[in-house]
Amino acid sequence: MSYNFKETMSKPERLAPGHRMCAGCGGTIAVRNVLRGLHEGDKAVIGNATGCLEVSTFTYPYTAWEDSYIHNAFENAGATLSGVEGAYKALKRKGKLDETYKFITFGGDGGTYDIGFQSLSGAMERNADMVYVCYDNGAYMNTGIQRSSATPMYADTTTTPVGSASNGKPQNRKDLAAIIAAHDVPYVAQTTFIGNFKDLHVKSEKAIYTPGAAFLNIMAPCPRGWRYNTPDIMEICKLGVETCYWPLFEVVEGKWILNYEPKKKLPIEDFLKPQGRFKHLFKKGNEYLIEEFQKEVDRRWEELQFRCSRG
Amino acid sequence: MAKRDRLSGNEAIAIALRQINPDVFPAFPITPSTEIPQYFASFVANGQVDTEFIPVESEHSSMSAAIGASAAGARSLTATSSCGLAYMWEELYIAASNRLPLALALVNRALSGPININCDHSDSMGARDAGWIQVYAENNQEAYDNMVQAYRIAEHKDVRLPIMICQDGFITSHAVENMELLEDEEVKNFVGEYEPENYLLNPGCPMAVGPYSITDYYMEAKRNQAEGMKHVEKIVLEVAEEFAKLSGREYGLFEAYRLEDAEYAVVMIGSAAGTTKDAIDKLREQGEKVGLLKIRLYRPFPAETIAQALKGVKAVAVMDRAEGYTNHGGPLGADVMAALYRARSQALAVNYIYGLGGRDVRVEDMEGIFATLKQIAADGDAGETYRYLGIRE
Amino acid sequence: MAADITKLGVKATWKDLTEGMIIAGAGTSKEFNTGEWSTDKPVFIEEKCKQCLLCTPVCPDSCIPVKDGKRGEFDYDHCKGCGICVKSCPFGAITMEGV
């Protein structure tokens, strides 16, 4: 698949303006750009777990979706779209439908890593012909920034508040992309917003057009929850990648591929510093917390490099 | 041409489903409904149906996928029992509020805990206010016939609501009975094609389903939904009339058994009605004016016609195969008593909790109930209205 | 047939609402003005623009239309003034101004 940025950006917009997501939201940046992976003329049904994206993009009677859209509940986006995809197969088999449809579902990390995990795992294991896209902002943002299993260690959230006896979330985040890869699905990728979005656009197209189940994990910063300066989202994402906190990789038919290796891996402070949720790590005496964080980033980076070296 | 066969209730439902040939069937096993998807999977494996069978990882997902499929424009269903239904609870409301005419083959079983695999109605009674149509069967034949009629009711343009076809776990689901099946072609023609107006896979017009609704809309949305339910009784009767022409078997909102001149009546749901009929036949031979009102359509609740049918009775026992924990009795008791009150009935009414967790109900038990009703009428006092049948004190 | 959402305002009666609260049709949110949320708005300085389009994927509100490989004027009916596009422009062709 050859990639042309101008052509990609010239495609018709599939997420209409007028939705109620916050100014500067990373979630809709992810959605808009994933949908650019669809070929013009192909139709799609979009699924969505309950969350910011759902309540803001389909507030009766205003839908921001240019394609058919279904929201069912919080924990079942995988199963719901499986049902839609099953209907597609059945209607095709019965000769009731000619058009080509693609199936893409979006969930935040709460609806994906946590409450929707079983339904997602089921859909992936059954190899349903769909893409599950997690826009990962590392907490339950819709209900007001509660920790999820995607929340990084030491983040200050409303259920892991920093206090005299707490340094924020005590646990590391779950490595969901690896878990989904262990389902042996044909395509898994991790990406975020970098440069002209080529990485995200190409991975989206691959995910959508790979027959069978595909999973995209997209780091999509939330200015409210992360407490950075809203216009700086691209810088935050870049630091996530350059510090190897959020590496860009793919798992294609079980083969791990590292898509980007920083020339000089930046220290994790560079990613943590602009974010208010990590402010307490920069207090005098808390240097060891940053060291711990760095160790975990290094450990995971080495593990990923090892997986990718084996192919 | 009808075919005679000996079938269990589960097999009868599975055969009805084969004849209907639905588009999508997501399923998860749970005793005693497991056989339904099991039989159906063999139909799929042998190429006897075009259905997309999705063996999901939970009941929550089976209902979720059935909802997705129905919204997409497919005829869908699932089957479950007990905790499986409880696990779907949230989804039941969503299916109904989205006005999706999907079906659920429910095999009634007690809810945990303690865990128990046998029949009572605590599962479907817990779902009675979810916005689903609920139809109950006494025996295997009725379960089959109700399944054949299900989509005609649910998909009717004035209704468009999900439908639960209920039968009693093990008692009918596993017991084999003689019954009559319709020809495949007859069922196919009777049920017809599903032609939704708006659906996700409509190439002519996309659709969005499942909105966030602010307070300004929510109450109007619920009232709009209730309107569909208001049409159900009429459509159930119309479909039953057409079904009778095809099968020779007649159905109504309920069955009135020797109720015409009855002074003492029992109101109940499900398989124990057969036992009650035996008790009635025996007592009628002794000259007792006893009868039965067996509920077929429980949601919506045909309160006025039920009260009308019970007009002449002196005393009535409403039998609940589920606890309500109201300290006053079960859900059917509450519904029937409210219906009698609205009709200004003078009947004395008591409410029995019976048959929980598969507790057997014998002909003698029901004879005892009628004897109690006779005593209540003679005393002119119902006494304690919240009673248990056959409990060890 | 697509729903006419002009009949689905907050004063609509229960009979007016769409069955199952579904909306047949697409992109009806365009009728909802989120432009009035902003306290700042981006200004497009066309003469400085090299049409690199780097500002177009970063907009969370689909407010930078692209046609035939070229960006057009901002959609001020919907732009919430987040300022991400300003930072994404390598040529200083977008600035922020108070509303």
mmCIF file with all atom_site columns, C-alpha atoms in Angstrom, chain B residues 31-141:
data_model
loop_
_atom_site.group_PDB
_atom_site.id
_atom_site.type_symbol
_atom_site.label_atom_id
_atom_site.label_alt_id
_atom_site.label_comp_id
_atom_site.label_asym_id
_atom_site.label_entity_id
_atom_site.label_seq_id
_atom_site.pdbx_PDB_ins_code
_atom_site.Cartn_x
_atom_site.Cartn_y
_atom_site.Cartn_z
_atom_site.occupancy
_atom_site.B_iso_or_equiv
_atom_site.pdbx_formal_charge
_atom_site.auth_seq_id
_atom_site.auth_comp_id
_atom_site.auth_asym_id
_atom_site.auth_atom_id
_atom_site.pdbx_PDB_model_num
ATOM 1   C CA . THR B 1 31  ? -28.263 -25.309 32.035 1.00 0.00 ? 31  THR B CA 1
ATOM 2   C CA . PRO B 1 32  ? -31.070 -26.035 31.180 1.00 0.00 ? 32  PRO B CA 1
ATOM 3   C CA . SER B 1 33  ? -31.156 -24.008 27.931 1.00 0.00 ? 33  SER B CA 1
ATOM 4   C CA . THR B 1 34  ? -27.813 -25.298 26.600 1.00 0.00 ? 34  THR B CA 1
ATOM 5   C CA . GLU B 1 35  ? -29.422 -27.844 24.296 1.00 0.00 ? 35  GLU B CA 1
ATOM 6   C CA . ILE B 1 36  ? -31.061 -25.140 22.194 1.00 0.00 ? 36  ILE B CA 1
ATOM 7   C CA . PRO B 1 37  ? -27.794 -23.710 20.805 1.00 0.00 ? 37  PRO B CA 1
ATOM 8   C CA . GLN B 1 38  ? -26.356 -27.236 20.817 1.00 0.00 ? 38  GLN B CA 1
ATOM 9   C CA . TYR B 1 39  ? -29.075 -28.601 18.527 1.00 0.00 ? 39  TYR B CA 1
ATOM 10  C CA . PHE B 1 40  ? -28.878 -25.442 16.478 1.00 0.00 ? 40  PHE B CA 1
ATOM 11  C CA . ALA B 1 41  ? -25.099 -25.704 16.061 1.00 0.00 ? 41  ALA B CA 1
ATOM 12  C CA . SER B 1 42  ? -25.640 -29.129 14.532 1.00 0.00 ? 42  SER B CA 1
ATOM 13  C CA . PHE B 1 43  ? -28.109 -27.601 12.042 1.00 0.00 ? 43  PHE B CA 1
ATOM 14  C CA . VAL B 1 44  ? -25.413 -25.068 11.148 1.00 0.00 ? 44  VAL B CA 1
ATOM 15  C CA . ALA B 1 45  ? -22.775 -27.786 10.889 1.00 0.00 ? 45  ALA B CA 1
ATOM 16  C CA . ASN B 1 46  ? -24.984 -29.766 8.537  1.00 0.00 ? 46  ASN B CA 1
ATOM 17  C CA . GLY B 1 47  ? -25.852 -26.812 6.341  1.00 0.00 ? 47  GLY B CA 1
ATOM 18  C CA . GLN B 1 48  ? -29.550 -26.901 7.271  1.00 0.00 ? 48  GLN B CA 1
ATOM 19  C CA . VAL B 1 49  ? -29.689 -23.158 8.036  1.00 0.00 ? 49  VAL B CA 1
ATOM 20  C CA . ASP B 1 50  ? -28.067 -19.966 6.702  1.00 0.00 ? 50  ASP B CA 1
ATOM 21  C CA . THR B 1 51  ? -27.643 -18.555 10.184 1.00 0.00 ? 51  THR B CA 1
ATOM 22  C CA . GLU B 1 52  ? -24.456 -16.965 11.444 1.00 0.00 ? 52  GLU B CA 1
ATOM 23  C CA . PHE B 1 53  ? -23.957 -18.798 14.738 1.00 0.00 ? 53  PHE B CA 1
ATOM 24  C CA . ILE B 1 54  ? -21.647 -16.885 17.085 1.00 0.00 ? 54  ILE B CA 1
ATOM 25  C CA . PRO B 1 55  ? -20.407 -18.864 20.090 1.00 0.00 ? 55  PRO B CA 1
ATOM 26  C CA . VAL B 1 56  ? -19.636 -15.909 22.336 1.00 0.00 ? 56  VAL B CA 1
ATOM 27  C CA . GLU B 1 57  ? -17.805 -15.825 25.646 1.00 0.00 ? 57  GLU B CA 1
ATOM 28  C CA . SER B 1 58  ? -20.720 -14.878 27.930 1.00 0.00 ? 58  SER B CA 1
ATOM 29  C CA . GLU B 1 59  ? -24.446 -14.227 28.067 1.00 0.00 ? 59  GLU B CA 1
ATOM 30  C CA . HIS B 1 60  ? -23.797 -10.513 28.297 1.00 0.00 ? 60  HIS B CA 1
ATOM 31  C CA . SER B 1 61  ? -22.070 -10.818 24.957 1.00 0.00 ? 61  SER B CA 1
ATOM 32  C CA . SER B 1 62  ? -24.735 -13.081 23.460 1.00 0.00 ? 62  SER B CA 1
ATOM 33  C CA . MET B 1 63  ? -27.374 -10.446 24.077 1.00 0.00 ? 63  MET B CA 1
ATOM 34  C CA . SER B 1 64  ? -24.982 -7.661  23.041 1.00 0.00 ? 64  SER B CA 1
ATOM 35  C CA . ALA B 1 65  ? -24.240 -9.405  19.757 1.00 0.00 ? 65  ALA B CA 1
ATOM 36  C CA . ALA B 1 66  ? -27.932 -10.157 19.199 1.00 0.00 ? 66  ALA B CA 1
ATOM 37  C CA . ILE B 1 67  ? -28.604 -6.438  19.654 1.00 0.00 ? 67  ILE B CA 1
ATOM 38  C CA . GLY B 1 68  ? -25.828 -5.508  17.222 1.00 0.00 ? 68  GLY B CA 1
ATOM 39  C CA . ALA B 1 69  ? -27.145 -7.985  14.676 1.00 0.00 ? 69  ALA B CA 1
ATOM 40  C CA . SER B 1 70  ? -30.739 -6.827  15.033 1.00 0.00 ? 70  SER B CA 1
ATOM 41  C CA . ALA B 1 71  ? -29.740 -3.168  14.691 1.00 0.00 ? 71  ALA B CA 1
ATOM 42  C CA . ALA B 1 72  ? -27.742 -4.151  11.627 1.00 0.00 ? 72  ALA B CA 1
ATOM 43  C CA . GLY B 1 73  ? -30.919 -5.404  9.971  1.00 0.00 ? 73  GLY B CA 1
ATOM 44  C CA . ALA B 1 74  ? -30.783 -9.096  10.785 1.00 0.00 ? 74  ALA B CA 1
ATOM 45  C CA . ARG B 1 75  ? -33.304 -11.342 12.483 1.00 0.00 ? 75  ARG B CA 1
ATOM 46  C CA . SER B 1 76  ? -31.473 -12.380 15.631 1.00 0.00 ? 76  SER B CA 1
ATOM 47  C CA . LEU B 1 77  ? -31.979 -14.235 18.858 1.00 0.00 ? 77  LEU B CA 1
ATOM 48  C CA . THR B 1 78  ? -30.290 -15.964 21.703 1.00 0.00 ? 78  THR B CA 1
ATOM 49  C CA . ALA B 1 79  ? -31.219 -18.520 24.348 1.00 0.00 ? 79  ALA B CA 1
ATOM 50  C CA . THR B 1 80  ? -30.471 -18.593 28.045 1.00 0.00 ? 80  THR B CA 1
ATOM 51  C CA . SER B 1 81  ? -31.571 -19.404 31.588 1.00 0.00 ? 81  SER B CA 1
ATOM 52  C CA . SER B 1 82  ? -31.253 -18.102 35.108 1.00 0.00 ? 82  SER B CA 1
ATOM 53  C CA . CYS B 1 83  ? -27.957 -16.325 35.841 1.00 0.00 ? 83  CYS B CA 1
ATOM 54  C CA . GLY B 1 84  ? -27.417 -15.963 32.114 1.00 0.00 ? 84  GLY B CA 1
ATOM 55  C CA . LEU B 1 85  ? -30.511 -13.810 31.918 1.00 0.00 ? 85  LEU B CA 1
ATOM 56  C CA . ALA B 1 86  ? -29.479 -11.906 35.017 1.00 0.00 ? 86  ALA B CA 1
ATOM 57  C CA . TYR B 1 87  ? -26.096 -11.242 33.426 1.00 0.00 ? 87  TYR B CA 1
ATOM 58  C CA . MET B 1 88  ? -27.911 -9.752  30.414 1.00 0.00 ? 88  MET B CA 1
ATOM 59  C CA . TRP B 1 89  ? -30.047 -7.494  32.550 1.00 0.00 ? 89  TRP B CA 1
ATOM 60  C CA . GLU B 1 90  ? -28.584 -4.213  31.330 1.00 0.00 ? 90  GLU B CA 1
ATOM 61  C CA . GLU B 1 91  ? -28.772 -5.381  27.737 1.00 0.00 ? 91  GLU B CA 1
ATOM 62  C CA . LEU B 1 92  ? -32.433 -6.359  28.000 1.00 0.00 ? 92  LEU B CA 1
ATOM 63  C CA . TYR B 1 93  ? -33.332 -2.725  28.616 1.00 0.00 ? 93  TYR B CA 1
ATOM 64  C CA . ILE B 1 94  ? -31.154 -1.584  25.729 1.00 0.00 ? 94  ILE B CA 1
ATOM 65  C CA . ALA B 1 95  ? -32.727 -4.053  23.293 1.00 0.00 ? 95  ALA B CA 1
ATOM 66  C CA . ALA B 1 96  ? -36.166 -2.797  24.258 1.00 0.00 ? 96  ALA B CA 1
ATOM 67  C CA . SER B 1 97  ? -35.359 0.914   24.263 1.00 0.00 ? 97  SER B CA 1
ATOM 68  C CA . ASN B 1 98  ? -33.742 0.581   20.836 1.00 0.00 ? 98  ASN B CA 1
ATOM 69  C CA . ARG B 1 99  ? -37.002 -1.084  19.703 1.00 0.00 ? 99  ARG B CA 1
ATOM 70  C CA . LEU B 1 100 ? -35.193 -4.132  18.355 1.00 0.00 ? 100 LEU B CA 1
ATOM 71  C CA . PRO B 1 101 ? -37.512 -7.075  17.646 1.00 0.00 ? 101 PRO B CA 1
ATOM 72  C CA . LEU B 1 102 ? -35.113 -9.833  18.599 1.00 0.00 ? 102 LEU B CA 1
ATOM 73  C CA . ALA B 1 103 ? -36.092 -13.011 20.400 1.00 0.00 ? 103 ALA B CA 1
ATOM 74  C CA . LEU B 1 104 ? -34.881 -14.812 23.491 1.00 0.00 ? 104 LEU B CA 1
ATOM 75  C CA . ALA B 1 105 ? -35.655 -18.461 24.061 1.00 0.00 ? 105 ALA B CA 1
ATOM 76  C CA . LEU B 1 106 ? -35.701 -18.576 27.829 1.00 0.00 ? 106 LEU B CA 1
ATOM 77  C CA . VAL B 1 107 ? -35.688 -21.802 29.769 1.00 0.00 ? 107 VAL B CA 1
ATOM 78  C CA . ASN B 1 108 ? -36.772 -20.767 33.246 1.00 0.00 ? 108 ASN B CA 1
ATOM 79  C CA . ARG B 1 109 ? -34.467 -21.694 36.084 1.00 0.00 ? 109 ARG B CA 1
ATOM 80  C CA . ALA B 1 110 ? -33.949 -20.487 39.644 1.00 0.00 ? 110 ALA B CA 1
ATOM 81  C CA . LEU B 1 111 ? -31.522 -17.665 40.225 1.00 0.00 ? 111 LEU B CA 1
ATOM 82  C CA . SER B 1 112 ? -28.528 -18.130 42.498 1.00 0.00 ? 112 SER B CA 1
ATOM 83  C CA . GLY B 1 113 ? -28.056 -18.326 45.371 1.00 0.00 ? 113 GLY B CA 1
ATOM 84  C CA . PRO B 1 114 ? -27.850 -20.900 46.514 1.00 0.00 ? 114 PRO B CA 1
ATOM 85  C CA . ILE B 1 115 ? -27.027 -22.154 43.071 1.00 0.00 ? 115 ILE B CA 1
ATOM 86  C CA . ASN B 1 116 ? -29.743 -24.435 41.755 1.00 0.00 ? 116 ASN B CA 1
ATOM 87  C CA . ILE B 1 117 ? -30.343 -25.622 38.210 1.00 0.00 ? 117 ILE B CA 1
ATOM 88  C CA . ASN B 1 118 ? -34.042 -26.407 38.431 1.00 0.00 ? 118 ASN B CA 1
ATOM 89  C CA . CYS B 1 119 ? -37.157 -24.558 37.470 1.00 0.00 ? 119 CYS B CA 1
ATOM 90  C CA . ASP B 1 120 ? -38.678 -21.491 38.920 1.00 0.00 ? 120 ASP B CA 1
ATOM 91  C CA . HIS B 1 121 ? -39.523 -18.149 37.393 1.00 0.00 ? 121 HIS B CA 1
ATOM 92  C CA . SER B 1 122 ? -37.181 -15.895 39.352 1.00 0.00 ? 122 SER B CA 1
ATOM 93  C CA . ASP B 1 123 ? -35.074 -15.274 36.244 1.00 0.00 ? 123 ASP B CA 1
ATOM 94  C CA . SER B 1 124 ? -37.781 -13.982 33.914 1.00 0.00 ? 124 SER B CA 1
ATOM 95  C CA . MET B 1 125 ? -39.683 -12.273 36.729 1.00 0.00 ? 125 MET B CA 1
ATOM 96  C CA . GLY B 1 126 ? -36.578 -10.217 37.364 1.00 0.00 ? 126 GLY B CA 1
ATOM 97  C CA . ALA B 1 127 ? -36.735 -9.126  33.734 1.00 0.00 ? 127 ALA B CA 1
ATOM 98  C CA . ARG B 1 128 ? -40.462 -8.402  33.688 1.00 0.00 ? 128 ARG B CA 1
ATOM 99  C CA . ASP B 1 129 ? -40.091 -4.634  33.672 1.00 0.00 ? 129 ASP B CA 1
ATOM 100 C CA . ALA B 1 130 ? -37.301 -4.484  31.079 1.00 0.00 ? 130 ALA B CA 1
ATOM 101 C CA . GLY B 1 131 ? -39.645 -3.599  28.234 1.00 0.00 ? 131 GLY B CA 1
ATOM 102 C CA . TRP B 1 132 ? -39.781 -7.076  26.707 1.00 0.00 ? 132 TRP B CA 1
ATOM 103 C CA . ILE B 1 133 ? -42.818 -8.990  25.634 1.00 0.00 ? 133 ILE B CA 1
ATOM 104 C CA . GLN B 1 134 ? -43.002 -12.151 27.744 1.00 0.00 ? 134 GLN B CA 1
ATOM 105 C CA . VAL B 1 135 ? -44.878 -15.223 26.577 1.00 0.00 ? 135 VAL B CA 1
ATOM 106 C CA . TYR B 1 136 ? -45.002 -18.415 28.673 1.00 0.00 ? 136 TYR B CA 1
ATOM 107 C CA . ALA B 1 137 ? -45.690 -22.027 27.809 1.00 0.00 ? 137 ALA B CA 1
ATOM 108 C CA . GLU B 1 138 ? -47.293 -24.857 29.768 1.00 0.00 ? 138 GLU B CA 1
ATOM 109 C CA . ASN B 1 139 ? -45.854 -27.667 27.675 1.00 0.00 ? 139 ASN B CA 1
ATOM 110 C CA . ASN B 1 140 ? -43.552 -28.487 24.774 1.00 0.00 ? 140 ASN B CA 1
ATOM 111 C CA . GLN B 1 141 ? -46.216 -27.927 22.152 1.00 0.00 ? 141 GLN B CA 1
#
